[in-house]
mmCIF file of C-alpha atoms and ligand atoms in Angstrom:
data_model
loop_
_atom_site.group_PDB
_atom_site.id
_atom_site.type_symbol
_atom_site.label_atom_id
_atom_site.label_comp_id
_atom_site.label_asym_id
_atom_site.label_seq_id
_atom_site.Cartn_x
_atom_site.Cartn_y
_atom_site.Cartn_z
ATOM 1 C CA UNK A 1 -14.649 -3.358 2.259
ATOM 2 C CA UNK A 2 -12.597 -1.273 3.048
ATOM 3 C CA UNK A 3 -9.359 -2.440 4.898
ATOM 4 C CA UNK A 4 -9.103 0.827 7.065
ATOM 5 C CA UNK A 5 -12.491 0.076 8.778
ATOM 6 C CA UNK A 6 -10.892 -2.445 10.678
ATOM 7 C CA UNK A 7 -10.424 -2.157 14.174
ATOM 8 C CA UNK A 8 -6.611 -2.347 15.820
ATOM 9 C CA UNK A 9 -8.370 -5.736 17.569
ATOM 10 C CA UNK A 10 -9.170 -6.738 14.162
ATOM 11 C CA UNK A 11 -6.148 -5.623 12.517
ATOM 12 C CA UNK A 12 -3.946 -7.759 15.059
ATOM 13 C CA UNK A 13 -6.271 -10.734 14.074
ATOM 14 C CA UNK A 14 -5.879 -10.205 10.710
ATOM 15 C CA UNK A 15 -1.654 -10.015 11.491
ATOM 16 C CA UNK A 16 -1.902 -12.692 13.616
ATOM 17 C CA UNK A 17 -3.896 -15.146 10.717
ATOM 18 C CA UNK A 18 -1.380 -13.758 8.002
ATOM 19 C CA UNK A 19 1.792 -14.778 10.300
ATOM 20 C CA UNK A 20 0.039 -17.999 11.055
ATOM 21 C CA UNK A 21 -0.210 -18.502 7.124
ATOM 22 C CA UNK A 22 3.351 -17.879 6.649
ATOM 23 C CA UNK A 23 4.335 -20.504 9.324
ATOM 24 C CA UNK A 24 2.122 -22.735 7.462
ATOM 25 C CA UNK A 25 0.734 -22.197 4.149
ATOM 26 C CA UNK A 26 -0.170 -25.992 3.384
ATOM 27 C CA UNK A 27 -2.862 -25.873 6.245
ATOM 28 C CA UNK A 28 -4.539 -23.007 4.293
ATOM 29 C CA UNK A 29 -4.185 -24.601 0.744
ATOM 30 C CA UNK A 30 -7.982 -25.923 0.392
ATOM 31 C CA UNK A 31 -10.163 -23.023 2.610
ATOM 32 C CA UNK A 32 -11.219 -21.233 -0.305
ATOM 33 C CA UNK A 33 -11.845 -24.315 -2.996
ATOM 34 C CA UNK A 34 -14.861 -23.319 -4.842
ATOM 35 C CA UNK A 35 -14.137 -19.760 -4.465
ATOM 36 C CA UNK A 36 -13.817 -17.082 -6.878
ATOM 37 C CA UNK A 37 -11.712 -13.944 -7.028
ATOM 38 C CA UNK A 38 -12.418 -11.626 -9.562
ATOM 39 C CA UNK A 39 -9.810 -8.531 -10.005
ATOM 40 C CA UNK A 40 -11.212 -5.953 -11.863
ATOM 41 C CA UNK A 41 -8.139 -3.587 -12.523
ATOM 42 C CA UNK A 42 -8.951 -0.156 -14.774
ATOM 43 C CA UNK A 43 -5.324 0.834 -14.261
ATOM 44 C CA UNK A 44 -2.171 -0.461 -14.144
ATOM 45 C CA UNK A 45 -0.939 -3.015 -11.886
ATOM 46 C CA UNK A 46 1.697 -5.809 -11.600
ATOM 47 C CA UNK A 47 2.327 -6.639 -7.529
ATOM 48 C CA UNK A 48 -1.375 -5.775 -6.215
ATOM 49 C CA UNK A 49 -3.152 -8.022 -8.947
ATOM 50 C CA UNK A 50 -0.663 -10.905 -9.107
ATOM 51 C CA UNK A 51 -0.298 -10.610 -5.550
ATOM 52 C CA UNK A 52 -4.221 -11.301 -5.280
ATOM 53 C CA UNK A 53 -4.648 -13.612 -7.853
ATOM 54 C CA UNK A 54 -1.281 -15.680 -6.014
ATOM 55 C CA UNK A 55 -3.214 -15.393 -3.163
ATOM 56 C CA UNK A 56 -6.320 -16.882 -3.795
ATOM 57 C CA UNK A 57 -4.323 -19.389 -5.884
ATOM 58 C CA UNK A 58 -2.473 -20.362 -3.004
ATOM 59 C CA UNK A 59 -5.879 -20.979 -0.553
ATOM 60 C CA UNK A 60 -7.160 -23.290 -3.085
ATOM 61 C CA UNK A 61 -9.705 -20.868 -4.977
ATOM 62 C CA UNK A 62 -9.701 -19.477 -8.627
ATOM 63 C CA UNK A 63 -10.057 -16.552 -10.311
ATOM 64 C CA UNK A 64 -11.250 -14.238 -12.935
ATOM 65 C CA UNK A 65 -10.791 -10.328 -13.891
ATOM 66 C CA UNK A 66 -9.681 -8.180 -16.537
ATOM 67 C CA UNK A 67 -5.997 -6.329 -16.129
ATOM 68 C CA UNK A 68 -6.921 -2.837 -17.928
ATOM 69 C CA UNK A 69 -10.290 -0.642 -19.095
ATOM 70 C CA UNK A 70 -9.580 -1.195 -22.490
ATOM 71 C CA UNK A 71 -10.517 -4.921 -21.930
ATOM 72 C CA UNK A 72 -13.789 -4.672 -20.045
ATOM 73 C CA UNK A 73 -17.021 -3.042 -20.634
ATOM 74 C CA UNK A 74 -15.784 0.082 -19.663
ATOM 75 C CA UNK A 75 -14.388 0.834 -23.063
ATOM 76 C CA UNK A 76 -18.236 0.667 -24.521
ATOM 77 C CA UNK A 77 -19.440 2.761 -21.362
ATOM 78 C CA UNK A 78 -20.461 0.770 -19.125
ATOM 79 C CA UNK A 79 -20.688 2.649 -15.071
ATOM 80 C CA UNK A 80 -18.533 0.838 -12.603
ATOM 81 C CA UNK A 81 -21.770 0.615 -10.423
ATOM 82 C CA UNK A 82 -23.154 -1.771 -13.318
ATOM 83 C CA UNK A 83 -19.981 -3.790 -14.012
ATOM 84 C CA UNK A 84 -19.958 -4.515 -10.144
ATOM 85 C CA UNK A 85 -23.420 -5.871 -10.008
ATOM 86 C CA UNK A 86 -22.454 -8.266 -13.119
ATOM 87 C CA UNK A 87 -19.409 -9.308 -11.083
ATOM 88 C CA UNK A 88 -21.496 -10.274 -8.032
ATOM 89 C CA UNK A 89 -23.196 -12.564 -10.125
ATOM 90 C CA UNK A 90 -19.871 -14.387 -11.464
ATOM 91 C CA UNK A 91 -16.792 -14.251 -8.160
ATOM 92 C CA UNK A 92 -17.450 -14.373 -4.344
ATOM 93 C CA UNK A 93 -15.075 -11.682 -3.744
ATOM 94 C CA UNK A 94 -13.754 -8.709 -5.865
ATOM 95 C CA UNK A 95 -10.953 -6.670 -5.710
ATOM 96 C CA UNK A 96 -11.030 -3.435 -7.654
ATOM 97 C CA UNK A 97 -8.530 -0.928 -8.764
ATOM 98 C CA UNK A 98 -9.630 1.954 -10.581
ATOM 99 C CA UNK A 99 -8.360 5.586 -10.948
ATOM 100 C CA UNK A 100 -11.100 7.269 -10.089
ATOM 101 C CA UNK A 101 -11.147 8.301 -6.349
ATOM 102 C CA UNK A 102 -14.228 7.030 -4.276
ATOM 103 C CA UNK A 103 -14.740 4.296 -7.153
ATOM 104 C CA UNK A 104 -14.183 1.209 -5.187
ATOM 105 C CA UNK A 105 -16.584 2.519 -2.443
ATOM 106 C CA UNK A 106 -19.376 3.433 -5.167
ATOM 107 C CA UNK A 107 -18.629 -0.439 -6.374
ATOM 108 C CA UNK A 108 -18.906 -1.704 -2.700
ATOM 109 C CA UNK A 109 -22.507 0.136 -2.215
ATOM 110 C CA UNK A 110 -23.974 -1.642 -5.314
ATOM 111 C CA UNK A 111 -22.387 -5.342 -5.008
ATOM 112 C CA UNK A 112 -23.709 -8.017 -3.299
ATOM 113 C CA UNK A 113 -20.102 -9.501 -2.423
ATOM 114 C CA UNK A 114 -17.372 -8.097 -0.215
ATOM 115 C CA UNK A 115 -15.244 -5.404 -2.615
ATOM 116 C CA UNK A 116 -11.593 -4.477 -1.580
ATOM 117 C CA UNK A 117 -10.035 -0.985 -2.708
ATOM 118 C CA UNK A 118 -6.873 -1.739 -4.642
ATOM 119 C CA UNK A 119 -6.202 1.523 -5.563
ATOM 120 C CA UNK A 120 -8.434 4.458 -6.219
ATOM 121 C CA UNK A 121 -6.943 7.229 -8.088
ATOM 122 C CA UNK A 122 -4.334 9.489 -6.015
ATOM 123 C CA UNK A 123 -6.710 8.602 -2.820
ATOM 124 C CA UNK A 124 -5.943 5.819 -1.121
ATOM 125 C CA UNK A 125 -4.645 2.214 -1.322
ATOM 126 C CA UNK A 126 -5.460 -0.199 1.738
ATOM 127 C CA UNK A 127 -4.283 -3.207 1.118
ATOM 128 C CA UNK A 128 -0.824 -1.530 0.185
ATOM 129 C CA UNK A 129 -1.228 -0.412 3.951
ATOM 130 C CA UNK A 130 -1.916 -4.062 5.017
ATOM 131 C CA UNK A 131 1.535 -5.139 3.168
ATOM 132 C CA UNK A 132 3.573 -2.402 4.756
ATOM 133 C CA UNK A 133 1.999 -2.708 8.440
ATOM 134 C CA UNK A 134 2.746 -6.743 8.178
ATOM 135 C CA UNK A 135 6.397 -6.256 6.685
ATOM 136 C CA UNK A 136 6.804 -3.870 9.821
ATOM 137 C CA UNK A 137 4.794 -5.945 12.552
ATOM 138 C CA UNK A 138 7.389 -8.891 11.395
ATOM 139 C CA UNK A 139 10.498 -7.204 11.263
ATOM 140 C CA UNK A 140 9.873 -4.978 14.247
ATOM 141 C CA UNK A 141 6.990 -6.595 16.421
ATOM 142 C CA UNK A 142 5.788 -3.100 16.982
ATOM 143 C CA UNK A 143 3.964 -0.338 15.405
ATOM 144 C CA UNK A 144 4.759 2.252 18.837
ATOM 145 C CA UNK A 145 7.230 4.077 19.503
ATOM 146 C CA UNK A 146 9.294 5.062 16.463
ATOM 147 C CA UNK A 147 10.194 8.068 13.736
ATOM 148 C CA UNK A 148 9.303 7.142 9.968
ATOM 149 C CA UNK A 149 10.082 9.194 6.894
ATOM 150 C CA UNK A 150 7.832 9.219 4.252
ATOM 151 C CA UNK A 151 10.251 10.305 1.144
ATOM 152 C CA UNK A 152 9.102 11.290 -2.378
ATOM 153 C CA UNK A 153 5.368 12.304 -4.180
ATOM 154 C CA UNK A 154 3.235 12.305 -0.744
ATOM 155 C CA UNK A 155 0.615 14.667 -2.663
ATOM 156 C CA UNK A 156 -0.361 11.920 -5.437
ATOM 157 C CA UNK A 157 1.028 8.902 -3.476
ATOM 158 C CA UNK A 158 -1.911 7.262 -2.236
ATOM 159 C CA UNK A 159 -0.089 4.143 -0.391
ATOM 160 C CA UNK A 160 1.148 7.111 1.989
ATOM 161 C CA UNK A 161 -2.234 8.856 2.525
ATOM 162 C CA UNK A 162 -3.634 5.091 3.556
ATOM 163 C CA UNK A 163 -0.684 4.257 5.476
ATOM 164 C CA UNK A 164 -0.643 7.119 7.710
ATOM 165 C CA UNK A 165 -5.239 6.959 8.047
ATOM 166 C CA UNK A 166 -3.902 3.056 9.685
ATOM 167 C CA UNK A 167 -0.967 4.392 11.655
ATOM 168 C CA UNK A 168 -2.654 7.195 13.415
ATOM 169 C CA UNK A 169 -4.156 4.746 16.124
ATOM 170 C CA UNK A 170 -0.763 3.879 17.640
ATOM 171 C CA UNK A 171 0.842 5.589 20.214
ATOM 172 C CA UNK A 172 4.368 7.674 20.097
ATOM 173 C CA UNK A 173 4.918 7.763 16.205
ATOM 174 C CA UNK A 174 7.056 10.538 14.883
ATOM 175 C CA UNK A 175 6.467 11.442 11.317
ATOM 176 C CA UNK A 176 8.890 13.107 8.640
ATOM 177 C CA UNK A 177 7.381 13.906 5.774
ATOM 178 C CA UNK A 178 10.523 14.302 2.948
ATOM 179 C CA UNK A 179 8.916 15.680 -0.088
ATOM 180 C CA UNK A 180 9.632 19.033 -2.654
ATOM 181 C CA UNK A 181 6.752 21.991 -1.901
ATOM 182 C CA UNK A 182 5.135 20.922 -4.507
ATOM 183 C CA UNK A 183 4.683 17.040 -4.040
ATOM 184 C CA UNK A 184 3.974 18.275 0.193
ATOM 185 C CA UNK A 185 0.772 15.803 1.442
ATOM 186 C CA UNK A 186 -2.472 16.995 0.454
ATOM 187 C CA UNK A 187 -4.628 19.362 2.965
ATOM 188 C CA UNK A 188 -7.017 16.702 3.671
ATOM 189 C CA UNK A 189 -4.339 14.734 5.443
ATOM 190 C CA UNK A 190 -2.622 17.394 6.996
ATOM 191 C CA UNK A 191 -6.083 18.163 8.456
ATOM 192 C CA UNK A 192 -7.787 15.012 9.365
ATOM 193 C CA UNK A 193 -5.396 12.737 9.495
ATOM 194 C CA UNK A 194 -2.105 14.781 11.660
ATOM 195 C CA UNK A 195 -3.865 17.404 12.906
ATOM 196 C CA UNK A 196 -7.474 15.945 14.501
ATOM 197 C CA UNK A 197 -5.277 13.334 16.142
ATOM 198 C CA UNK A 198 -2.801 15.354 17.347
ATOM 199 C CA UNK A 199 0.301 13.542 15.566
ATOM 200 C CA UNK A 200 3.735 15.245 15.559
ATOM 201 C CA UNK A 201 5.210 15.806 12.639
ATOM 202 C CA UNK A 202 7.976 17.845 10.945
ATOM 203 C CA UNK A 203 7.930 18.510 6.828
ATOM 204 C CA UNK A 204 11.352 18.935 5.506
ATOM 205 C CA UNK A 205 12.856 18.783 1.595
ATOM 206 C CA UNK A 206 16.328 17.138 2.227
ATOM 207 C CA UNK A 207 16.373 13.731 2.977
ATOM 208 C CA UNK A 208 20.327 13.951 4.169
ATOM 209 C CA UNK A 209 19.307 15.858 7.338
ATOM 210 C CA UNK A 210 16.992 13.432 8.564
ATOM 211 C CA UNK A 211 18.508 10.510 7.779
ATOM 212 C CA UNK A 212 19.929 9.619 11.657
ATOM 213 C CA UNK A 213 16.488 10.007 12.966
ATOM 214 C CA UNK A 214 14.545 7.476 11.147
ATOM 215 C CA UNK A 215 14.138 3.995 12.123
ATOM 216 C CA UNK A 216 11.675 3.133 8.541
ATOM 217 C CA UNK A 217 12.429 4.867 5.753
ATOM 218 C CA UNK A 218 9.567 4.607 3.349
ATOM 219 C CA UNK A 219 10.430 5.527 -0.206
ATOM 220 C CA UNK A 220 7.679 6.540 -2.846
ATOM 221 C CA UNK A 221 7.871 6.821 -6.742
ATOM 222 C CA UNK A 222 6.979 10.324 -8.026
ATOM 223 C CA UNK A 223 3.465 8.975 -9.811
ATOM 224 C CA UNK A 224 3.934 10.394 -13.118
ATOM 225 C CA UNK A 225 0.299 9.518 -14.279
ATOM 226 C CA UNK A 226 -1.249 11.945 -11.932
ATOM 227 C CA UNK A 227 0.482 14.729 -13.257
ATOM 228 C CA UNK A 228 -1.079 17.367 -15.204
ATOM 229 C CA UNK A 229 2.228 18.103 -17.209
ATOM 230 C CA UNK A 230 5.138 16.129 -18.221
ATOM 231 C CA UNK A 231 7.677 19.100 -17.331
ATOM 232 C CA UNK A 232 6.637 19.168 -13.728
ATOM 233 C CA UNK A 233 7.538 15.392 -13.836
ATOM 234 C CA UNK A 234 10.738 15.582 -15.558
ATOM 235 C CA UNK A 235 11.902 18.175 -12.800
ATOM 236 C CA UNK A 236 10.871 16.405 -9.925
ATOM 237 C CA UNK A 237 11.402 12.755 -10.945
ATOM 238 C CA UNK A 238 14.774 12.396 -9.719
ATOM 239 C CA UNK A 239 14.381 14.263 -6.873
ATOM 240 C CA UNK A 240 15.277 11.685 -4.326
ATOM 241 C CA UNK A 241 17.820 8.782 -5.207
ATOM 242 C CA UNK A 242 18.711 7.197 -2.312
ATOM 243 C CA UNK A 243 22.176 5.735 -2.401
ATOM 244 C CA UNK A 244 24.909 3.992 -0.591
ATOM 245 C CA UNK A 245 26.582 6.969 0.472
ATOM 246 C CA UNK A 246 23.049 8.312 1.643
ATOM 247 C CA UNK A 247 22.798 4.801 3.730
ATOM 248 C CA UNK A 248 25.751 5.587 5.615
ATOM 249 C CA UNK A 249 23.469 8.742 7.460
ATOM 250 C CA UNK A 250 21.226 5.837 8.564
ATOM 251 C CA UNK A 251 20.599 4.029 11.877
ATOM 252 C CA UNK A 252 22.215 0.297 11.792
ATOM 253 C CA UNK A 253 18.787 -1.262 11.865
ATOM 254 C CA UNK A 254 16.871 1.062 10.134
ATOM 255 C CA UNK A 255 14.550 -0.597 7.517
ATOM 256 C CA UNK A 256 13.570 0.604 4.109
ATOM 257 C CA UNK A 257 10.182 0.202 2.710
ATOM 258 C CA UNK A 258 9.164 1.183 -0.410
ATOM 259 C CA UNK A 259 5.217 0.012 -1.992
ATOM 260 C CA UNK A 260 7.425 -0.678 -5.463
ATOM 261 C CA UNK A 261 7.724 -0.159 -8.637
ATOM 262 C CA UNK A 262 10.685 1.748 -8.147
ATOM 263 C CA UNK A 263 11.792 3.840 -11.062
ATOM 264 C CA UNK A 264 15.253 6.339 -9.859
ATOM 265 C CA UNK A 265 14.314 6.511 -6.288
ATOM 266 C CA UNK A 266 16.370 3.933 -4.861
ATOM 267 C CA UNK A 267 19.388 2.982 -6.523
ATOM 268 C CA UNK A 268 19.812 -0.855 -7.271
ATOM 269 C CA UNK A 269 23.208 -0.543 -5.457
ATOM 270 C CA UNK A 270 21.404 -0.576 -1.874
ATOM 271 C CA UNK A 271 19.475 -4.049 -2.736
ATOM 272 C CA UNK A 272 22.011 -5.587 -1.429
ATOM 273 C CA UNK A 273 22.205 -3.364 1.984
ATOM 274 C CA UNK A 274 20.840 -5.761 4.887
ATOM 275 C CA UNK A 275 18.593 -2.579 6.152
ATOM 276 C CA UNK A 276 16.401 -2.613 2.297
ATOM 277 C CA UNK A 277 13.264 -5.188 3.307
ATOM 278 C CA UNK A 278 11.099 -3.898 -0.271
ATOM 279 C CA UNK A 279 11.435 -7.125 -1.804
ATOM 280 C CA UNK A 280 10.674 -9.300 1.175
ATOM 281 C CA UNK A 281 7.519 -6.773 1.654
ATOM 282 C CA UNK A 282 5.941 -7.989 -1.561
ATOM 283 C CA UNK A 283 5.951 -11.462 -0.204
ATOM 284 C CA UNK A 284 4.258 -10.342 3.053
ATOM 285 C CA UNK A 285 1.473 -8.918 0.338
ATOM 286 C CA UNK A 286 0.705 -12.087 -0.500
ATOM 287 C CA UNK A 287 0.347 -13.364 3.250
ATOM 288 C CA UNK A 288 -1.970 -10.373 4.456
ATOM 289 C CA UNK A 289 -3.935 -10.584 1.029
ATOM 290 C CA UNK A 290 -4.610 -14.266 2.002
ATOM 291 C CA UNK A 291 -5.804 -13.303 5.648
ATOM 292 C CA UNK A 292 -8.125 -10.751 4.180
ATOM 293 C CA UNK A 293 -9.323 -12.844 1.917
ATOM 294 C CA UNK A 294 -10.738 -15.726 4.041
ATOM 295 C CA UNK A 295 -11.404 -12.733 6.851
ATOM 296 C CA UNK A 296 -13.930 -11.380 4.633
ATOM 297 C CA UNK A 297 -14.931 -14.698 3.220
ATOM 298 C CA UNK A 298 -16.031 -15.446 6.794
ATOM 299 C CA UNK A 299 -13.437 -18.333 6.518
ATOM 300 C CA UNK A 300 -10.772 -17.121 9.117
ATOM 301 C CA UNK A 301 -11.592 -19.895 11.584
ATOM 302 C CA UNK A 302 -12.061 -22.454 9.184
ATOM 303 C CA UNK A 303 -8.749 -23.950 9.617
ATOM 304 C CA UNK A 304 -8.653 -24.074 13.449
ATOM 305 C CA UNK A 305 -12.585 -24.477 13.984
HETATM 306 C C1 NCD Z 1 1.272 1.558 -5.677
HETATM 307 C C2 NCD Z 1 0.482 2.288 -5.953
HETATM 308 O O1 NCD Z 1 -0.081 1.131 -7.489
HETATM 309 O O2 NCD Z 1 0.569 2.993 -5.752
HETATM 310 N N1 NCD Z 1 1.936 0.516 -6.481
HETATM 311 C C3 NCD Z 1 1.704 -0.674 -5.727
HETATM 312 O O3 NCD Z 1 0.425 -1.085 -5.508
HETATM 313 N N2 NCD Z 1 2.365 -1.839 -4.979
HETATM 314 C C4 NCD Z 1 2.504 2.522 -5.500
HETATM 315 C C5 NCD Z 1 3.262 3.037 -7.017
HETATM 316 O O4 NCD Z 1 2.538 2.908 -8.193
HETATM 317 O O5 NCD Z 1 4.060 4.133 -7.022
#
């Protein structure tokens, strides 16, 4: 299942459950006793895989899986469709990350257990979006009435694509896209998400010009692994570096988010600024993944029932 299939009401319920888990994690520590999460990662990951595993372990469940295509039967030529049929016999729920766009969807159609897309190529990364939204919900209280700037690699950054697809349903959000020409948001997002929903947006190249307007600044890494040649990557990788000086232009209560990993796009000197919320964001990711696992396993009401 793709979490962006959730309605606004279902998302509210998910964040509500995540809030409750955050407030009293002990209460949920045996809700997944006897359940198994499989993490099938055909692409590198630190946060997403480990936060899924941490989420399941904190719910009392167990985990199994692989962390690279080389250590799975993909190296022998097995298809994702076959692998997921096998995993369905071993686990109750599966999180899958794959370099090919659409791989998680293919897996979901062949699976007997819920499949969570943990990133498919440069396409989507819905659980990072849940993490981003949970952070905004916890720190700001609402998704409406704000200006959000998305900066960096908007072409290949799948977290940006997913976040836009989810936020389009909330009112009065102004979008500011900050990127070099080569890394502007892809045409399908522009047409299917922005234009179709009449979302107000502008595109700029210079971060400093828009800094004072932003309530949220969502920084992204230039996605080296999706470039066709290294020269282009090297030319673009340090296009944006958020530093203390640029932060002086921002609102006093602006929030800086980043899906991480960070390379050079946020200087470490910004980490101590109270507006830098990206490490807290990681913690929210565990709570929201706990809530997602419980919901997809039909155990969301177990504690209060
Ligand atoms: C993101 C991803 O994998 O797309 N990372 C993550 O899951 N937190 C962002 C990135 O790799 O730049």
